[in-house]
Amino acid sequence: MDVSNDSNGLDNSAFENGGLNDAEAEFESDEEELTSDKALQVLESAWLNEKFAPELLPHQQLLVECMVQQIKHMEENVQRLTKGDIRINIHTMEICRIRFIISSYLRKRLDKIEEFAVHLLKEDARRSPDEKYMTTAEAQFARDYLTNIEKLFETVALQHMPQRCANFDLDAISMEPNLKKHVFARANKDIPTILISGVHEMEVSFAKGSQHIIQYSAIAHLVKDGSVQLI
Amino acid sequence: MFVKDLTKDFYQVVAGKQCLILVNFDVDGICASKILQSLFKNDNVVYTLVPVQGVKDMKSAYDDNAEDIEYVVLVNCGGNVDLIEILQPEETVTFFILDSHRPYDLKNVYNEKQIKLLGDPTLEEAIPEYDVVFNDDSSDEEDEEEFSDNEEESAQNRRLRQHEARINKKIKRREWEEKREEALFHYEQLSYYAKSSAVIAYEMSWQMSRDNLDMVWWAIIGSTEQAILNKVESSTSVLESGNLQSHVSRLTHARGGNIDKQQLSAIKVTYDKDLRLALYRHWTVEDSLKHSLPTAVALRLWSIKGEHRMRELLAEMGLPLCQSKQKFTSMDLTLRNEFKDMIEKLSDKYKIRSIVSGDFTMQYGYRFKYCATDIVYAMLAILESTGRDRPPQLCFLEASDCLSRMKKEILEKGIEKAKIMLGYVFKAAQSLLELKQVTNAGNFLYVVISEGMLHHHLFAHPHMLLMLAQFILRAYAESTRSRKTATLPLVASATFSEEEGTCLIVGVPPVLEEQPRSFFGKAFSQAAENTNSFIDQDYFDVTMARLKSEDRPKFFDALSALLQ
Amino acid sequence: MFCRDAVKLVAELNQTEDIKPFNEAVFRQVLEEVQSLFEENSKDVNTITEDNTAPKNTLLVRHYAMNRNKRCLLTYLFHRMRRLRQARWELGSIIPPEISKNLIKPEAQWFHNYNKSLATYMRTIGEDGLNILNDIQPPKSLYIEVRCIQDYGRLEFDGQSVMLKKNTYHLLPRSECESLIRQGYLEHVSS
């Protein structure tokens, strides 16, 4: 039973307040009124993209906060229903599912942040505040993580070593994501030209709805602006 | 108090609340609890399920788990003991008892507030009236007030009349007590089994329209166990199969579509004439003939002459010896197909009684095809396979896994264990019969599995000992040809625990009795009282009990004196 | 041969996936080796003159040995740290004593700091924060059947309370069971 894609999945009529009143206001400023359905779909596609992309994708903080608020509203509404009402089960399941997607999405991001911490901090330092890939909290987490590692190394090993050797460059543990990895992708709209670098330079075009296996580096920019969905 | 409408008065009361389920260690109980579990799971009822082996287990499980719980469901346990006395529950706790052991303890029947017996009271037999058993009069020395109105009477006359009235009252009370003793004696004398709990649970789910083929299959297994272990008479089990067969056909038809063109991966339950040879589809023909009750008894397969007779039978059937020593599934196709008919035809000649009976088979997918008796044997074997690293609860879990269609490996393991179990039963019976260790104590037969025997520790399990006892009784009756032995019951005993010096005793009613009603429950407790022996009637099936080994000889003496 | 002890440390990492007791003895030996290499190098550095360039190779060899030692030590620490991090995600914020007795103080300190930064991060999600360590598996149903394999005691949730004793079976809401399954008190019974 795929409730999430059902148009009545987040049944606003069952609730006294429509779930998204506050978040909708935020989105209106982006000139896009997201209904609760659409928001869930955007979250799911962001989650899938994050799962399959080798590098950290730009954050979706607004969306995450909106969904967390949505969950809270739903929980409050469920509390108000009398016990034994069949809607309780369905809505609780929905809440569990949304919570799972959000948690999985954030966990995947944290995994990538820990793996590529040095590289990501460097990259984000170069970008403007609007374009940063990590949220402020995530960046703080990355910085704390690195500080902790340094402290650990320092206290256990480095301070017992002679002065000349006791330096440690964080770059030594910096890892960069493998952008040449191949991924499965589906085009959301017609894309005329994609340049594939490598031994033979090739140009391909994607038709809408088609599915391909392709090097991530060729479509990285398309994933980030939403024209391609990783599957 | 009885609850007839299970849906309204049991299920809807418990739904949405928390409950504690206590289940006895028998196949019927496991099937019934499986049906209840799946119903509860779909309704998100929080439950706690504890398997219990006896009355002591039940008490400790109740004490451990029953804080704050208002509803307790007892499956195949607790019906024939005084629950309130044993468990000492709070006033707010309600007990629902789904038990096939009879007779019900009268205190449970007449407790209106806390105890609800799930079942139809009209099907129950001869429960004494309330007034016969319980005396509600407040006091014995109730003085009569009506005599005080006539004040003109002299004091002496009044006293005389009061005295008379008191004597009358005493006489009446003694009469009442005698009648009560008699009624109780008749009621509690015989213990027997009623309708399978799994079938009752299934009918409840049918009433709620939540039944499916899985549940009816579990109900079938529950009632098949009763037939295999001779807990009910064969006519009842035939009627029950008819009933279940109608459910099966209703559900199969309800699935819609042409039955023949059903997807092979869907589950299919069929009812067929089948041979009562244990596990014959998973074993060799020879082994199956040797270890099944009807053939083993008729052909006297424990003796060497019996072996010859079996070879004769096989030869007449046209089954070559090399084929009969192979697994059934690897025999030639033509031989396999003819096997059933050949046995049927030859059963008269060799006096094999009741070899053919109806049986249910379940088929799921291409490689899962089992008949109900196979599964019952597998579950029994698993339940009894407790060991050092296999606590009883693990065995309970595995046995209930046998019922699920997904756990084929556990079922296969169970069938292998069942083959071993039947093999041991046969070997033990063979050695006991050849060494003529079945003793006739006048009114009953008894046999003791001594510690010198091979695998004697396996018979410390109730079901195995019960099967052995039934086998020996029938075999003995067949072999002595005396009319009298057919009317004698049998008591079998095996060492239960060497450190504690206890032994397990099981009583089996005589062969000639059509109805498997046993008086051993009462007989055991009476004999123990008479000889001052320590007896532990801990099992819910009162024909089984534990005794101190040193008390055993005088216990048997007392028993034989009782049965005069 | 230099660096043999350091390689021993790395080999120990390879043996099992668990966190073994911190091999302080070998660790100290490696540090001493680094110290002695350094001292010998500093002695030899002073003997290099225009003519006597031979020691340059010895210097190089010792230098590489020192770096290799350093690298092995840091690898040892890094991988233990990663395993500890994995333990945090699987077992929760309290480490069971089997693991904590194998850690040295700085590692325990690291764990504590990691916990703190994780908690700070989780607090910033949404308004009250979201514990992303729950819901590891996609939810299939609201309630699951579990078997209790160790005595736990009373479990309270949602106005109801259940007594968890060894060898009993229960039907409980998934969210309550997850952490107990991870800690090993309950076992999921699949049907």
Short mmCIF file of C-alpha atoms in Angstrom, two decimals, chain B residues 137-477:
data_model
loop_
_atom_site.label_atom_id
_atom_site.label_comp_id
_atom_site.label_asym_id
_atom_site.label_seq_id
_atom_site.Cartn_x
_atom_site.Cartn_y
_atom_site.Cartn_z
CA ASP B 137 -26.84 -20.87 52.68
CA SER B 138 -25.20 -18.42 54.95
CA SER B 139 -24.89 -20.24 58.19
CA ASP B 140 -25.55 -23.68 59.50
CA GLU B 141 -26.76 -22.58 62.80
CA GLU B 142 -29.34 -20.28 61.37
CA ASP B 143 -31.94 -20.16 63.97
CA GLU B 144 -35.48 -20.06 62.91
CA GLU B 145 -37.14 -16.77 63.54
CA GLU B 146 -40.57 -17.87 62.58
CA PHE B 147 -40.97 -19.73 65.76
CA SER B 148 -40.90 -16.62 67.79
CA ASP B 149 -44.27 -15.32 66.64
CA ASN B 150 -46.29 -17.67 68.74
CA GLU B 151 -45.49 -16.38 72.15
CA GLU B 152 -48.07 -18.41 73.89
CA GLU B 153 -46.01 -21.52 73.47
CA SER B 154 -44.27 -22.70 76.46
CA ALA B 155 -40.56 -22.36 76.49
CA GLN B 156 -40.07 -26.09 76.65
CA ASN B 157 -42.15 -26.75 73.53
CA ARG B 158 -40.32 -24.07 71.71
CA ARG B 159 -36.98 -25.54 72.60
CA LEU B 160 -38.14 -28.97 71.51
CA ARG B 161 -39.28 -27.69 68.18
CA GLN B 162 -36.10 -25.78 67.66
CA HIS B 163 -34.14 -28.88 68.43
CA GLU B 164 -36.16 -30.89 65.93
CA ALA B 165 -35.71 -28.24 63.33
CA ARG B 166 -31.99 -28.27 63.88
CA ILE B 167 -31.81 -32.03 63.51
CA ASN B 168 -33.84 -31.86 60.33
CA LYS B 169 -31.52 -29.30 58.98
CA LYS B 170 -28.52 -31.47 59.76
CA ILE B 171 -30.10 -34.46 58.06
CA LYS B 172 -30.87 -32.42 55.00
CA ARG B 173 -27.37 -31.11 54.93
CA ARG B 174 -25.89 -34.58 55.11
CA GLU B 175 -28.14 -35.74 52.29
CA TRP B 176 -27.07 -32.79 50.26
CA GLU B 177 -23.43 -33.55 50.90
CA GLU B 178 -23.85 -37.16 49.87
CA LYS B 179 -25.53 -36.15 46.68
CA ARG B 180 -22.76 -33.65 46.08
CA GLU B 181 -20.07 -36.26 46.58
CA GLU B 182 -21.79 -38.55 44.15
CA ALA B 183 -22.29 -35.88 41.53
CA LEU B 184 -18.69 -34.73 41.84
CA PHE B 185 -17.46 -38.29 41.64
CA HIS B 186 -19.37 -38.96 38.47
CA TYR B 187 -18.36 -35.68 36.98
CA GLU B 188 -14.68 -35.76 37.76
CA GLN B 189 -14.10 -39.43 37.42
CA LEU B 190 -13.31 -39.55 33.78
CA SER B 191 -10.99 -37.17 32.06
CA TYR B 192 -11.17 -36.68 28.34
CA TYR B 193 -10.63 -34.18 25.58
CA ALA B 194 -13.21 -32.04 23.88
CA LYS B 195 -13.10 -30.13 20.65
CA SER B 196 -9.68 -28.95 19.59
CA SER B 197 -8.82 -25.44 20.75
CA ALA B 198 -7.33 -24.62 17.40
CA VAL B 199 -10.65 -25.38 15.73
CA ILE B 200 -12.51 -23.17 18.20
CA ALA B 201 -10.05 -20.34 17.62
CA TYR B 202 -10.45 -20.84 13.88
CA GLU B 203 -14.23 -20.69 14.12
CA MET B 204 -13.94 -17.44 16.00
CA SER B 205 -11.84 -15.93 13.26
CA TRP B 206 -14.34 -17.26 10.72
CA GLN B 207 -17.12 -15.46 12.54
CA MET B 208 -15.13 -12.29 12.26
CA SER B 209 -14.53 -13.04 8.56
CA ARG B 210 -10.82 -12.89 9.09
CA ASP B 211 -10.01 -16.47 8.29
CA ASN B 212 -7.73 -17.59 5.54
CA LEU B 213 -6.24 -20.84 4.32
CA ASP B 214 -3.30 -20.59 6.69
CA MET B 215 -5.57 -20.46 9.70
CA VAL B 216 -7.71 -23.34 8.57
CA TRP B 217 -4.54 -25.33 8.01
CA TRP B 218 -3.48 -24.67 11.60
CA ALA B 219 -6.88 -25.73 12.81
CA ILE B 220 -6.52 -28.92 10.76
CA ILE B 221 -3.18 -29.68 12.38
CA GLY B 222 -4.63 -29.10 15.83
CA SER B 223 -7.46 -31.54 15.26
CA THR B 224 -5.16 -34.05 13.56
CA GLU B 225 -2.99 -34.16 16.66
CA GLN B 226 -6.01 -35.11 18.70
CA ALA B 227 -6.71 -37.95 16.29
CA ILE B 228 -3.14 -39.23 16.20
CA LEU B 229 -2.66 -39.31 19.93
CA ASN B 230 -6.05 -40.91 20.37
CA LYS B 231 -7.35 -38.06 22.41
CA VAL B 232 -10.73 -38.19 20.75
CA GLU B 233 -12.62 -41.06 19.24
CA SER B 234 -12.33 -41.62 15.54
CA SER B 235 -15.93 -40.73 14.75
CA THR B 236 -15.49 -37.27 16.25
CA SER B 237 -12.36 -36.64 14.30
CA VAL B 238 -14.08 -37.71 11.09
CA LEU B 239 -16.90 -35.29 11.76
CA GLU B 240 -14.41 -32.57 12.50
CA SER B 241 -12.57 -33.24 9.24
CA GLY B 242 -15.83 -32.91 7.40
CA ASN B 243 -16.42 -29.59 9.05
CA LEU B 244 -12.93 -28.36 8.24
CA GLN B 245 -13.22 -29.67 4.71
CA SER B 246 -16.24 -27.47 4.13
CA HIS B 247 -14.25 -24.45 5.33
CA VAL B 248 -11.39 -25.35 3.04
CA SER B 249 -13.60 -25.61 0.00
CA ARG B 250 -15.33 -22.37 0.88
CA LEU B 251 -12.03 -20.51 1.12
CA THR B 252 -10.65 -22.08 -2.02
CA HIS B 253 -13.70 -21.11 -3.97
CA ALA B 254 -13.69 -17.67 -2.47
CA ARG B 255 -10.33 -17.11 -4.05
CA GLY B 256 -12.11 -17.13 -7.33
CA GLY B 257 -10.93 -18.33 -10.65
CA ASN B 258 -10.83 -21.76 -12.07
CA ILE B 259 -9.49 -24.15 -9.50
CA ASP B 260 -7.52 -26.20 -11.95
CA LYS B 261 -5.80 -23.22 -13.39
CA GLN B 262 -4.77 -21.89 -10.02
CA GLN B 263 -1.27 -20.61 -9.83
CA LEU B 264 0.96 -23.35 -8.64
CA SER B 265 2.58 -21.01 -6.19
CA ALA B 266 -0.62 -20.35 -4.33
CA ILE B 267 -1.38 -22.52 -1.36
CA LYS B 268 -3.70 -25.40 -1.82
CA VAL B 269 -5.26 -27.57 0.83
CA THR B 270 -6.82 -30.83 -0.25
CA TYR B 271 -8.59 -33.63 1.54
CA ASP B 272 -7.91 -37.11 0.34
CA LYS B 273 -8.11 -40.69 1.30
CA ASP B 274 -4.73 -41.50 2.64
CA LEU B 275 -2.87 -44.27 4.36
CA ARG B 276 -2.29 -44.08 8.04
CA LEU B 277 1.33 -44.92 7.64
CA ALA B 278 3.45 -42.50 9.55
CA LEU B 279 5.59 -40.24 7.40
CA TYR B 280 5.53 -42.68 4.52
CA ARG B 281 6.20 -40.02 1.95
CA HIS B 282 9.43 -39.06 3.63
CA TRP B 283 10.68 -42.49 4.58
CA THR B 284 11.26 -45.89 3.13
CA VAL B 285 8.27 -48.17 2.80
CA GLU B 286 9.73 -50.74 5.15
CA ASP B 287 10.43 -48.26 7.88
CA SER B 288 7.06 -46.68 7.56
CA LEU B 289 5.30 -50.03 7.81
CA LYS B 290 7.40 -50.95 10.81
CA HIS B 291 6.78 -47.83 12.77
CA SER B 292 3.12 -47.17 12.19
CA LEU B 293 0.67 -48.43 14.74
CA PRO B 294 -1.87 -50.23 12.55
CA THR B 295 0.61 -52.23 10.50
CA ALA B 296 3.09 -52.88 13.28
CA VAL B 297 0.39 -54.23 15.51
CA ALA B 298 -1.38 -56.33 12.91
CA LEU B 299 1.73 -57.88 11.46
CA ARG B 300 3.46 -58.12 14.83
CA LEU B 301 6.52 -56.57 13.37
CA TRP B 302 8.52 -56.66 16.54
CA SER B 303 9.15 -60.35 16.18
CA ILE B 304 11.11 -62.15 13.52
CA LYS B 305 8.01 -63.83 12.18
CA GLY B 306 6.58 -60.40 11.79
CA GLU B 307 9.44 -59.43 9.54
CA HIS B 308 8.66 -62.42 7.35
CA ARG B 309 5.05 -61.42 7.20
CA MET B 310 5.97 -57.95 6.12
CA ARG B 311 8.12 -59.31 3.32
CA GLU B 312 5.20 -61.49 2.29
CA LEU B 313 3.00 -58.42 2.16
CA LEU B 314 5.50 -56.53 0.09
CA ALA B 315 5.93 -59.45 -2.25
CA GLU B 316 2.20 -59.71 -2.77
CA MET B 317 2.06 -56.04 -3.53
CA GLY B 318 4.67 -56.53 -6.15
CA LEU B 319 7.09 -54.21 -4.49
CA PRO B 320 10.66 -55.43 -4.90
CA LEU B 321 12.76 -55.39 -1.77
CA CYS B 322 15.32 -53.02 -3.18
CA GLN B 323 12.58 -50.54 -3.90
CA SER B 324 11.03 -50.86 -0.51
CA LYS B 325 14.32 -50.07 1.15
CA GLN B 326 14.62 -46.85 -0.79
CA LYS B 327 13.06 -43.58 0.12
CA PHE B 328 9.50 -43.36 -1.05
CA THR B 329 10.19 -40.44 -3.32
CA SER B 330 12.92 -42.32 -5.14
CA MET B 331 10.76 -45.35 -5.89
CA ASP B 332 9.51 -46.00 -9.38
CA LEU B 333 6.63 -43.82 -10.37
CA THR B 334 4.28 -46.70 -11.19
CA LEU B 335 5.00 -48.40 -7.90
CA ARG B 336 4.38 -45.21 -6.03
CA ASN B 337 1.04 -44.62 -7.65
CA GLU B 338 -0.12 -48.15 -7.06
CA PHE B 339 1.13 -48.31 -3.50
CA LYS B 340 -1.94 -46.85 -1.88
CA ASP B 341 -4.38 -49.08 -3.71
CA MET B 342 -2.34 -52.22 -3.12
CA ILE B 343 -2.16 -51.63 0.61
CA GLU B 344 -5.85 -51.03 0.74
CA LYS B 345 -6.58 -54.25 -1.07
CA LEU B 346 -4.31 -56.32 1.08
CA SER B 347 -5.29 -54.78 4.36
CA ASP B 348 -8.15 -57.22 4.84
CA LYS B 349 -6.06 -60.25 4.21
CA TYR B 350 -3.49 -59.25 6.76
CA LYS B 351 -6.06 -57.94 9.17
CA ILE B 352 -4.64 -54.46 9.18
CA ARG B 353 -7.41 -52.41 10.58
CA SER B 354 -8.24 -48.87 9.64
CA ILE B 355 -5.26 -48.28 7.45
CA VAL B 356 -7.10 -45.88 5.24
CA SER B 357 -8.45 -42.64 6.50
CA GLY B 358 -9.02 -39.15 5.27
CA ASP B 359 -6.21 -36.69 5.59
CA PHE B 360 -5.44 -33.14 4.59
CA THR B 361 -2.49 -32.15 2.50
CA MET B 362 -1.10 -28.72 1.99
CA GLN B 363 0.73 -27.74 -1.13
CA TYR B 364 2.55 -24.49 -1.54
CA GLY B 365 4.70 -23.90 -4.55
CA TYR B 366 6.55 -26.70 -6.19
CA ARG B 367 8.52 -28.22 -3.38
CA PHE B 368 6.34 -27.85 -0.36
CA LYS B 369 3.86 -30.62 -0.01
CA TYR B 370 3.08 -32.07 3.37
CA CYS B 371 0.19 -33.83 4.90
CA ALA B 372 -1.13 -32.85 8.28
CA THR B 373 0.01 -35.98 10.11
CA ASP B 374 3.58 -35.44 8.95
CA ILE B 375 3.58 -31.99 10.44
CA VAL B 376 2.08 -33.20 13.70
CA TYR B 377 4.82 -35.81 14.08
CA ALA B 378 7.47 -33.25 13.23
CA MET B 379 6.15 -30.82 15.82
CA LEU B 380 5.89 -33.50 18.49
CA ALA B 381 9.45 -34.57 17.83
CA ILE B 382 10.70 -31.02 18.09
CA LEU B 383 8.75 -30.31 21.26
CA GLU B 384 10.24 -33.33 22.91
CA SER B 385 13.78 -32.70 21.76
CA THR B 386 14.82 -30.66 24.75
CA GLY B 387 18.44 -30.95 25.68
CA ARG B 388 21.15 -29.10 27.46
CA ASP B 389 21.50 -26.37 24.91
CA ARG B 390 17.94 -26.54 23.75
CA PRO B 391 15.75 -25.13 26.49
CA PRO B 392 12.05 -25.96 26.26
CA GLN B 393 11.23 -22.48 25.08
CA LEU B 394 13.51 -22.83 22.07
CA CYS B 395 11.74 -26.06 21.19
CA PHE B 396 8.43 -24.28 21.53
CA LEU B 397 9.60 -21.58 19.15
CA GLU B 398 10.84 -24.11 16.61
CA ALA B 399 7.65 -26.12 16.80
CA SER B 400 5.59 -23.04 16.13
CA ASP B 401 7.95 -22.17 13.27
CA CYS B 402 7.01 -25.49 11.70
CA LEU B 403 3.58 -24.06 11.15
CA SER B 404 4.78 -21.20 9.03
CA ARG B 405 5.19 -21.91 5.37
CA MET B 406 8.44 -20.09 5.10
CA LYS B 407 10.52 -22.20 7.40
CA LYS B 408 10.83 -25.34 5.38
CA GLU B 409 14.24 -26.30 6.82
CA ILE B 410 12.87 -26.44 10.35
CA LEU B 411 10.05 -28.64 9.15
CA GLU B 412 12.48 -30.96 7.41
CA LYS B 413 14.61 -31.17 10.56
CA GLY B 414 11.47 -31.93 12.51
CA ILE B 415 10.56 -34.76 10.19
CA GLU B 416 14.02 -36.28 10.55
CA LYS B 417 13.68 -36.00 14.32
CA ALA B 418 10.25 -37.57 14.09
CA LYS B 419 11.66 -40.54 12.22
CA ILE B 420 14.25 -41.00 14.94
CA MET B 421 11.60 -40.64 17.61
CA LEU B 422 9.32 -43.23 16.05
CA GLY B 423 12.33 -45.50 15.65
CA TYR B 424 13.12 -45.28 19.35
CA VAL B 425 9.53 -45.91 20.30
CA PHE B 426 9.50 -49.02 18.16
CA LYS B 427 12.82 -50.32 19.46
CA ALA B 428 11.82 -49.75 23.05
CA ALA B 429 8.51 -51.48 22.48
CA GLN B 430 10.24 -54.34 20.75
CA SER B 431 12.65 -54.95 23.57
CA LEU B 432 9.96 -54.66 26.20
CA LEU B 433 7.69 -57.10 24.43
CA GLU B 434 10.41 -59.62 23.71
CA LEU B 435 11.71 -59.56 27.22
CA LYS B 436 8.11 -59.92 28.38
CA GLN B 437 8.36 -56.98 30.66
CA VAL B 438 4.72 -56.12 30.47
CA THR B 439 3.35 -57.15 33.82
CA ASN B 440 -0.25 -57.94 34.45
CA ALA B 441 -1.28 -56.63 37.82
CA GLY B 442 -4.71 -58.15 37.67
CA ASN B 443 -6.79 -55.17 36.71
CA PHE B 444 -4.26 -53.34 34.67
CA LEU B 445 -1.03 -53.81 32.86
CA TYR B 446 2.06 -51.93 33.67
CA VAL B 447 5.46 -51.57 32.13
CA VAL B 448 8.50 -49.85 33.54
CA ILE B 449 11.24 -48.46 31.38
CA SER B 450 14.24 -49.33 33.45
CA GLU B 451 17.42 -47.38 33.44
CA GLY B 452 19.26 -50.21 31.79
CA MET B 453 17.38 -49.74 28.58
CA LEU B 454 18.82 -47.90 25.68
CA HIS B 455 17.71 -44.30 25.34
CA HIS B 456 15.60 -44.46 28.44
CA HIS B 457 16.13 -40.76 29.05
CA LEU B 458 14.16 -39.96 25.93
CA PHE B 459 11.06 -41.36 27.54
CA ALA B 460 11.20 -38.75 30.22
CA HIS B 461 9.11 -36.71 27.82
CA PRO B 462 5.35 -37.05 28.17
CA HIS B 463 4.36 -37.41 24.55
CA MET B 464 6.95 -40.02 23.74
CA LEU B 465 5.99 -42.06 26.73
CA LEU B 466 2.36 -41.75 25.77
CA MET B 467 3.02 -43.01 22.24
CA LEU B 468 5.08 -45.87 23.60
CA ALA B 469 2.33 -46.80 26.03
CA GLN B 470 -0.30 -46.82 23.31
CA PHE B 471 1.90 -48.90 21.05
CA ILE B 472 2.69 -51.45 23.75
CA LEU B 473 -0.90 -51.79 24.83
CA ARG B 474 -2.16 -52.51 21.37
CA ALA B 475 0.75 -54.76 20.57
CA TYR B 476 0.31 -56.70 23.77
CA ALA B 477 -3.42 -57.08 23.30
#
